[in-house]
C-alpha positions as a Markdown table, in Angstrom:
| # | Residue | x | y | z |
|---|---|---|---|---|
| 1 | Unk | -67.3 | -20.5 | 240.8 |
| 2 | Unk | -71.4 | -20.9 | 240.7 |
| 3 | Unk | -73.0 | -21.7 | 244.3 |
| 4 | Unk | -76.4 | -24.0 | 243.8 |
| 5 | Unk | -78.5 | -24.7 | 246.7 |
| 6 | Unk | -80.5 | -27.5 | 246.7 |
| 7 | Unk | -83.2 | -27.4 | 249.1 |
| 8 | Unk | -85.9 | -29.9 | 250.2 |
| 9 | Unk | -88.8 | -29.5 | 252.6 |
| 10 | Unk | -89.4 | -32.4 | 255.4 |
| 11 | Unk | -92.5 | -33.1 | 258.0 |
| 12 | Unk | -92.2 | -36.5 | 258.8 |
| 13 | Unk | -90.6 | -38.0 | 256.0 |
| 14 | Unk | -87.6 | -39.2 | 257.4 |
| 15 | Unk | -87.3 | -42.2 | 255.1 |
| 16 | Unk | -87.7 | -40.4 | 252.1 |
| 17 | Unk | -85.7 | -37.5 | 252.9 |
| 18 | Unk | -82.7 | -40.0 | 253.2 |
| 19 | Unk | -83.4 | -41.7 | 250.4 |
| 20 | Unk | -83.6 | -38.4 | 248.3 |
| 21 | Unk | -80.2 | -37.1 | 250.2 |
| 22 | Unk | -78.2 | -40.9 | 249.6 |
| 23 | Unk | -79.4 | -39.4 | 245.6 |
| 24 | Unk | -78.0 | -36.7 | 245.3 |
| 25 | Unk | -74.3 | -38.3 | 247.0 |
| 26 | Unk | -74.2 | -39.8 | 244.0 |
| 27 | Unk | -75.5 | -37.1 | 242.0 |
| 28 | Unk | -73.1 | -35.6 | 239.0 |
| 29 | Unk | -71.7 | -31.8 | 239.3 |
| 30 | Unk | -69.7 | -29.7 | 236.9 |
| 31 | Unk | -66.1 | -28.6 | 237.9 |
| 32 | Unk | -66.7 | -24.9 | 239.1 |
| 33 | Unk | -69.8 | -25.9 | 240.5 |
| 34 | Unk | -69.9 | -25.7 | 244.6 |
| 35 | Unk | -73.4 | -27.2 | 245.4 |
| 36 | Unk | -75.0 | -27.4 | 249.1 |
| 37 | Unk | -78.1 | -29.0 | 250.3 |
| 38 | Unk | -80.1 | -27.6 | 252.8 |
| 39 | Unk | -82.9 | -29.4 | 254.7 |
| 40 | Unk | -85.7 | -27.3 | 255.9 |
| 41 | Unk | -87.7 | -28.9 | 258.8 |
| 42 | Unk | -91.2 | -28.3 | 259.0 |
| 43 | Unk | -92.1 | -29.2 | 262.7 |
| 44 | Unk | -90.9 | -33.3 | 261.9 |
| 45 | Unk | -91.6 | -35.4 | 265.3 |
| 46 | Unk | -90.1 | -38.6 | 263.6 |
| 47 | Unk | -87.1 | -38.3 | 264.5 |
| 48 | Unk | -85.6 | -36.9 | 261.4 |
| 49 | Unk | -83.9 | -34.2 | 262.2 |
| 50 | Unk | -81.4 | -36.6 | 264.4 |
| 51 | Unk | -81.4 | -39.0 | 261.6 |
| 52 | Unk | -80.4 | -36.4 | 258.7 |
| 53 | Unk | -77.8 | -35.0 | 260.9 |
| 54 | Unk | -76.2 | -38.1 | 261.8 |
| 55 | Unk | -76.1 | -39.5 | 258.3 |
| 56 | Unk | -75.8 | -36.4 | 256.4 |
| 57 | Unk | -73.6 | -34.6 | 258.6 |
| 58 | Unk | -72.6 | -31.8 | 255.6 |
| 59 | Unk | -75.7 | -31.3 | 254.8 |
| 60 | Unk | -77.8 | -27.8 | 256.4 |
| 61 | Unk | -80.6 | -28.4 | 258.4 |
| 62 | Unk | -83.3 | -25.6 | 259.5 |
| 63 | Unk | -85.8 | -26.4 | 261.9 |
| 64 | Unk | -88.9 | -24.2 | 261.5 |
| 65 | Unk | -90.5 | -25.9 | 264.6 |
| 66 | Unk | -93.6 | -26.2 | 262.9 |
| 67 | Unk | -95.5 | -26.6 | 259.4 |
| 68 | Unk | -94.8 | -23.4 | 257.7 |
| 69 | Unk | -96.1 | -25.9 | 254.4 |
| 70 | Unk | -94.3 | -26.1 | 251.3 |
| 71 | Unk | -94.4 | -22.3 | 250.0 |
| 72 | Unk | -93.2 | -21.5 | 253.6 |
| 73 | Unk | -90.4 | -24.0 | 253.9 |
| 74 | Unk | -88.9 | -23.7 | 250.9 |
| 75 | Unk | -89.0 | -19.7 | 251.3 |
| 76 | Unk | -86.9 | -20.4 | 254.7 |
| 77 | Unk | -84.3 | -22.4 | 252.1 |
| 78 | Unk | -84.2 | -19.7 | 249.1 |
| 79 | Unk | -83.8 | -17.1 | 252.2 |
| 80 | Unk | -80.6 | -19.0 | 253.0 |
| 81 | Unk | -79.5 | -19.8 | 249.8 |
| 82 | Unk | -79.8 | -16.0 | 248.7 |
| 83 | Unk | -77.6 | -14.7 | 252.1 |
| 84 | Unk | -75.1 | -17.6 | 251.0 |
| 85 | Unk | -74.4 | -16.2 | 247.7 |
| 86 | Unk | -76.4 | -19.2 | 245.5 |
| 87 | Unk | -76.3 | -18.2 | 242.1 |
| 88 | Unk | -79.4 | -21.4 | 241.5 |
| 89 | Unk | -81.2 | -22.7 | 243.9 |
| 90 | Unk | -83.0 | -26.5 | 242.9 |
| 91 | Unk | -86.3 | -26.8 | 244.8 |
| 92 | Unk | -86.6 | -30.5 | 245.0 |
| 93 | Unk | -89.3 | -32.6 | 246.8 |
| 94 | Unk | -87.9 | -34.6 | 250.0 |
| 95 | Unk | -90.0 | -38.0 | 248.1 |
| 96 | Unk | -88.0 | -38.2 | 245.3 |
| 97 | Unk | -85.1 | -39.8 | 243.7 |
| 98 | Unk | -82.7 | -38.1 | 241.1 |
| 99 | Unk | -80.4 | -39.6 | 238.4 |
| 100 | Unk | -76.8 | -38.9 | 238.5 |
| 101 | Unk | -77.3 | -36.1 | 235.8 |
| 102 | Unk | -80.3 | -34.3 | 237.0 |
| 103 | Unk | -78.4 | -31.8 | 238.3 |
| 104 | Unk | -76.0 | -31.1 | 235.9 |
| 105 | Unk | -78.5 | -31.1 | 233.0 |
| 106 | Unk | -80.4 | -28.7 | 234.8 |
| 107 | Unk | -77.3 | -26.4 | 235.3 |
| 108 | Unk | -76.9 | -26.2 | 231.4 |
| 109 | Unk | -80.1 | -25.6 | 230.7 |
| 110 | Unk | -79.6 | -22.4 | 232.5 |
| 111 | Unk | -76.5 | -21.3 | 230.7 |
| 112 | Unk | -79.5 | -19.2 | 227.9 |
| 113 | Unk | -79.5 | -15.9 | 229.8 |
| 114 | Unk | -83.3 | -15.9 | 228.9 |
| 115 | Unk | -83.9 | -18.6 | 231.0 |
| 116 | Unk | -85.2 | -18.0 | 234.6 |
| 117 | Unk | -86.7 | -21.9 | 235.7 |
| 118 | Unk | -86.0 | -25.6 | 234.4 |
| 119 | Unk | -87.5 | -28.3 | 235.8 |
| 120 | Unk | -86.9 | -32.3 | 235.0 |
| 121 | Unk | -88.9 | -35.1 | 233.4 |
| 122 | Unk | -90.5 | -37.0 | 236.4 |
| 123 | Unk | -91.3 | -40.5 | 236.6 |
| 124 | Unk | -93.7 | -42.0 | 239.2 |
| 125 | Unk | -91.3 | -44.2 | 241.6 |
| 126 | Unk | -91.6 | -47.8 | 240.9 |
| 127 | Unk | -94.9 | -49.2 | 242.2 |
| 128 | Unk | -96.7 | -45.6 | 243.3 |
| 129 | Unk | -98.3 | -44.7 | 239.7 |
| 130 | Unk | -101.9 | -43.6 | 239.8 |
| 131 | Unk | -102.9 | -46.9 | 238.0 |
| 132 | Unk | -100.4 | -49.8 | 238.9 |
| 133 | Unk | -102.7 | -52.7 | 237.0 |
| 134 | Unk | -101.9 | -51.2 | 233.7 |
| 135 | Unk | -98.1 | -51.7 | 233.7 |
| 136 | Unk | -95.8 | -54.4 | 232.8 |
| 137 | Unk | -93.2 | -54.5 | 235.1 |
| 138 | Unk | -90.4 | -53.5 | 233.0 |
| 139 | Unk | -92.4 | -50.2 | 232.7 |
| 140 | Unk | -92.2 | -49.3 | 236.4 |
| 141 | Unk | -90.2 | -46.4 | 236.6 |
| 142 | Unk | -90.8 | -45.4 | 233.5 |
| 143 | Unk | -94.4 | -44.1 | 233.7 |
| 144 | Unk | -94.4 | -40.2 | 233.7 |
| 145 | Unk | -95.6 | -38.1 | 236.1 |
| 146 | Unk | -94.6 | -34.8 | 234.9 |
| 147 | Unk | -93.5 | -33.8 | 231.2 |
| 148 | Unk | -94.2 | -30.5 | 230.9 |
| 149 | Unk | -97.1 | -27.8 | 231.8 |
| 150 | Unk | -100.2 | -27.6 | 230.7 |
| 151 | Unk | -102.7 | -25.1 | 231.6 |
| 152 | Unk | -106.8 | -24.9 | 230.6 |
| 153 | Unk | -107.4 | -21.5 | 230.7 |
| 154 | Unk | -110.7 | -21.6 | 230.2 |
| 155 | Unk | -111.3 | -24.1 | 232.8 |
| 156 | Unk | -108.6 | -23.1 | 235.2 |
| 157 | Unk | -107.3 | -26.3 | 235.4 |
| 158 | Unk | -103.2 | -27.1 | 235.5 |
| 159 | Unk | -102.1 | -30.3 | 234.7 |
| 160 | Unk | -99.0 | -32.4 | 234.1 |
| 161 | Unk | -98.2 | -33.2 | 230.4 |
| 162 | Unk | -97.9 | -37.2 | 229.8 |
| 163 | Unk | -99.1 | -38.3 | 233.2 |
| 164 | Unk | -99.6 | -42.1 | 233.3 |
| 165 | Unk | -98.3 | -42.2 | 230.0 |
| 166 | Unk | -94.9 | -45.0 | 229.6 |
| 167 | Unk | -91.8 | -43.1 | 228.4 |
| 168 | Unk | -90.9 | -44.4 | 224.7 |
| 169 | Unk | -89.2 | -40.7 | 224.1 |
| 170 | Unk | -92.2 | -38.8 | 223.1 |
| 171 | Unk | -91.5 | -36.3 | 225.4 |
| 172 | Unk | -87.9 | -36.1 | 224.7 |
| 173 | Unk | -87.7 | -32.1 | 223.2 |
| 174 | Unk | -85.8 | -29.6 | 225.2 |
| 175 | Unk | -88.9 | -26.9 | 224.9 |
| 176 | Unk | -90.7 | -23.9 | 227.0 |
| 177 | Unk | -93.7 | -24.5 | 229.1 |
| 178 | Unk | -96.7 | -23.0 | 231.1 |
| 179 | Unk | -95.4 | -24.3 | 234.3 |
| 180 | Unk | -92.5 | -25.6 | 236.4 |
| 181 | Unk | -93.6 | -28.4 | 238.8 |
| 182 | Unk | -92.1 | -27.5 | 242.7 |
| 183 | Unk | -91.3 | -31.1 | 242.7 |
| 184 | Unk | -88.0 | -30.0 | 240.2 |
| 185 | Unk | -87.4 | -26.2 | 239.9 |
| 186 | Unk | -84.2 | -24.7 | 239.5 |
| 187 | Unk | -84.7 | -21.3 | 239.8 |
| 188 | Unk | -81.6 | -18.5 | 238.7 |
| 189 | Unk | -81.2 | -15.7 | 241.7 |
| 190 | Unk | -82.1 | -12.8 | 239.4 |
| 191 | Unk | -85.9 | -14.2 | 239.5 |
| 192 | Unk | -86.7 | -14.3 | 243.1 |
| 193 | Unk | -85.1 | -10.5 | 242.8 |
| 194 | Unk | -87.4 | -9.8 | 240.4 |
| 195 | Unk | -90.5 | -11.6 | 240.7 |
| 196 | Unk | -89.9 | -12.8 | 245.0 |
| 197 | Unk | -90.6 | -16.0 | 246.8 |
| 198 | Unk | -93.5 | -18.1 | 246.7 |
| 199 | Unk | -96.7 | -17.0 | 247.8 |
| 200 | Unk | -97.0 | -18.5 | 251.2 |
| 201 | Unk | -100.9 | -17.7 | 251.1 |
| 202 | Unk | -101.1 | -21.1 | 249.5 |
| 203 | Unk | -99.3 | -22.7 | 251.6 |
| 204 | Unk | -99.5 | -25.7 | 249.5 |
| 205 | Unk | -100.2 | -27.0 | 245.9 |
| 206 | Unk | -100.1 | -24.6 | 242.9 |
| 207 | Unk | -97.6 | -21.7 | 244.4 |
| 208 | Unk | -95.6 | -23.2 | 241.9 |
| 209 | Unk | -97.6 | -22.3 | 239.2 |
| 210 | Unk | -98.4 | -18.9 | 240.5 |
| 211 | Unk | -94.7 | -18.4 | 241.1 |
| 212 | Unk | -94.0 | -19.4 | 237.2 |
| 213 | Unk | -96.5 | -17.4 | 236.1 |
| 214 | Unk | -95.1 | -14.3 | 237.9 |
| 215 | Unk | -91.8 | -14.9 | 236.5 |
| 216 | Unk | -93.3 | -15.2 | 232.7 |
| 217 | Unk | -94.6 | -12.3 | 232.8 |
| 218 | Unk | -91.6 | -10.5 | 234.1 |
| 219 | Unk | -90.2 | -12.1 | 230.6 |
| 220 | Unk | -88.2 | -15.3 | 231.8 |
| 221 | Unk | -88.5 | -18.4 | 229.6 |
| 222 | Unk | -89.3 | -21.4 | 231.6 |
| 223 | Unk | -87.6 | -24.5 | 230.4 |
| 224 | Unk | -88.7 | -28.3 | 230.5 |
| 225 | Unk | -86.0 | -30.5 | 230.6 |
| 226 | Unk | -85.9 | -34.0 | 229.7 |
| 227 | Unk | -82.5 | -35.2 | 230.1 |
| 228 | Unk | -82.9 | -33.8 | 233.7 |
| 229 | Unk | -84.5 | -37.4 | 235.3 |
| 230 | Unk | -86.3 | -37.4 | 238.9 |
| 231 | Unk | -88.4 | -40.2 | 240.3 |
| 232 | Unk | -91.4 | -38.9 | 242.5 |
| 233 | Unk | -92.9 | -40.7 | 244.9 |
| 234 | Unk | -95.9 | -38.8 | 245.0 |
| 235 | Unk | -97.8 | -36.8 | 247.3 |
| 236 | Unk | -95.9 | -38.7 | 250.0 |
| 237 | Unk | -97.1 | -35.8 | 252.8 |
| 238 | Unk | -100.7 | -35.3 | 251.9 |
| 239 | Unk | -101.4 | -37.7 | 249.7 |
| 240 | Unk | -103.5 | -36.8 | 245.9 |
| 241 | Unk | -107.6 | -37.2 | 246.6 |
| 242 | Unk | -107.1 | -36.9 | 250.7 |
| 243 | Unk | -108.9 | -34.1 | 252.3 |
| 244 | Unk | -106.0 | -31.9 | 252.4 |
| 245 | Unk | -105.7 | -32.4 | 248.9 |
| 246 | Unk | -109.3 | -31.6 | 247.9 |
| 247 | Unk | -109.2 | -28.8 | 250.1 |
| 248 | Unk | -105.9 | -26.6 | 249.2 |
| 249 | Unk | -106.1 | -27.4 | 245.0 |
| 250 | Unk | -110.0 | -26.2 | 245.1 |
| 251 | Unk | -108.9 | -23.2 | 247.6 |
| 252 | Unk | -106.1 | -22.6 | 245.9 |
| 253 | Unk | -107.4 | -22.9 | 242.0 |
| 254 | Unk | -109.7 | -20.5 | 242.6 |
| 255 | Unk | -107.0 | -17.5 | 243.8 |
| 256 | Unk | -104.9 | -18.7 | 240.3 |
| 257 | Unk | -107.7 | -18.4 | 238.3 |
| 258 | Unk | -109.1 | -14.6 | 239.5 |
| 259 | Unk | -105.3 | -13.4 | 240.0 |
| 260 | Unk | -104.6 | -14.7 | 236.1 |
| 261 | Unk | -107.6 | -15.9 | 234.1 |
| 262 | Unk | -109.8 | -14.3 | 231.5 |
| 263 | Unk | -112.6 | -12.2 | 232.7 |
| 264 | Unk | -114.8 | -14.6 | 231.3 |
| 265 | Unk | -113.0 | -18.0 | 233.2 |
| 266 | Unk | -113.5 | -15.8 | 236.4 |
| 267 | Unk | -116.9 | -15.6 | 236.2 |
| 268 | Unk | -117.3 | -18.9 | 235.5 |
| 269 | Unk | -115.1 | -19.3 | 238.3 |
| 270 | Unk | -117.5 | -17.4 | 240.8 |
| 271 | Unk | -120.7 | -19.2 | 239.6 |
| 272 | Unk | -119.0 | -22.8 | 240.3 |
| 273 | Unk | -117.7 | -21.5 | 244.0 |
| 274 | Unk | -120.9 | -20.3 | 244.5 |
| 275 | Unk | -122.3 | -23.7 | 243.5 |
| 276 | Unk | -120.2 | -25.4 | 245.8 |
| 277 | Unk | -121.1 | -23.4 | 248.5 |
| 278 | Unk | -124.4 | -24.2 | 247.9 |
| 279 | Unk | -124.8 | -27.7 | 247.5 |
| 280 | Unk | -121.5 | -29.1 | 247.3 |
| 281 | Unk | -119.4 | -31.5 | 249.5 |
| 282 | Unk | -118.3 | -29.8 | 253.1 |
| 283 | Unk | -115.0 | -29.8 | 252.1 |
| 284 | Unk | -115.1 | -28.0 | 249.0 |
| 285 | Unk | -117.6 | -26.3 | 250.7 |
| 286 | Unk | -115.3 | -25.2 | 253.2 |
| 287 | Unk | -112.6 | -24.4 | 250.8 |
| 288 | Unk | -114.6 | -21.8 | 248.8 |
| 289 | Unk | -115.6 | -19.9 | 251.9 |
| 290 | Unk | -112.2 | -19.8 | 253.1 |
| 291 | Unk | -111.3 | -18.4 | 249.4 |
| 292 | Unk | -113.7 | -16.2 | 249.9 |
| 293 | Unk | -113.5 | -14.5 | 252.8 |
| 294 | Unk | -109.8 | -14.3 | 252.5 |
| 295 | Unk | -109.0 | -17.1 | 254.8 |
| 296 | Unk | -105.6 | -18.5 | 252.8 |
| 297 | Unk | -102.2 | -20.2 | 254.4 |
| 298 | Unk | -102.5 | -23.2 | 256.7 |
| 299 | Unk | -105.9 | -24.8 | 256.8 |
């Protein structure tokens, strides 16, 4: 018998989080397969907890009491998961929606003993792309959000392959990547034995990308999967371009880049923070000094 855990973060996103359990209900398995959900609370005080419980009543629930962020929450689930004997644990944001196979395709992916993550092809939910004028609306729910990695070295920028792009199959391959968005990341047991958790330092937005890079270089394949299909929501706690935003990616870009990057992408690294700090906006302003004087986790 394989144990998965799937585990989703929640602070204050009640209707989401049921929306994302009432998905996985209906959600496929394989026969030998004994899957568990566990919700990790981060502090809610809309009522959620109540509400999960009530509706979801097999379903674990962990209140932290307060925001330990996504790196800490999800660290809280993997920490479960791992004492419960979880052979895969599925990281899965509380905003999304999966199809009946998501699960299933995910789980075969990771039948290649050289795999160590696989993540799904994710679709902006229906009416929350970036750019809603440009689509038809047959195309709703078929705009991509996430295809695949990519990563600009030289700029230290990561970035989602086919974003804002409509689906017609041109992302259909079965193939490694850079990265494994946190938004869909099945993740075997042997890798958090060998690589750990995520680094709660970021607290949020690119411990994901940290995390995969840690587990590449300890030699594990990382796997996009495209017959694995998640809706997103998107950025339904923080929300992309809002202060938090600006502040954690510019923060956190900069620890990615001097933990990973080129000597040469560092420097150029350094002279931007500096620039920043100089005559840039407070709030990237603020981020840099934080990165720099080693002031990381919860802003």
């Amino acid at each position: 018998m394989t144990n998965i855990s799937i585990i989703l973060v929640n602070w204050n996103g009640k209707k989401d989080t049921l929306e994302c359990l009432a998905s996985l209900r209906n959600a496929s398995t394989h026969q030998r397969i004994n899957a568990f959900t566990i919700v990790i609370d981060n502090g809610s005080t809309d009522n959620s907890v109540e509400a999960i419980r009530k509706n979801f009543p097999d379903v674990e629930v962990i209140e932290t009491g307060r925001n330990l962020g996504f790196s800490g929450g999800n660290n809280v689930g993997i920490r479960k998961a791992l004492e419960q004997g979880s052979d895969l644990v599925w990281l899965l944001n509380n905003d999304t929606v999966v199809d009946k196979n998501a699960l299933t395709t995910l789980i075969d992916a990771c039948n290649d003993s050289r795999v160590g993550i696989a993540g799904s092809k994710i679709y902006f939910a229906p009416g929350r792309e970036f750019h809603k004028e440009r689509y038809q609306k047959p195309e709703q729910g078929k705009v991509l959000w996430y295809a695949g990695g990519l990563i600009d070295w030289q700029n230290m920028y990561a970035s989602h392959r086919g974003v804002d792009e409509v689906d017609k199959g041109q992302y259909d391959k079965t193939e490694e990547t850079p990265f494994i968005t946190g938004c869909s990341m099945m993740v075997k047991k042997q890798v958090f034995g060998k690589v750990g958790l995520l680094d709660e330092i970021f607290f949020a937005y690119l411990e994901d990308v940290d995390f995969c890079l840690r587990a590449k270089r300890a030699g594990y394949k990382l796997l996009y999967v495209p017959q694995s299909v998640v809706w997103h929501k998107n950025a339904g706690s923080s929300g992309v371009g809002s202060g938090l935003h600006q502040y954690y990616m510019t923060r956190n870009r900069l620890l990615v880049g001097m933990r990973y990057a080129s000597l040469r992408t560092k420097f150029a690294l350094t002279r931007e923070a500096w620039r920043f700090v100089l005559t840039g906006p407070s709030i990237y302003r603020n981020a840099v000094i934080d990165a720099m004087t080693g002031k990381w986790g919860k802003a």
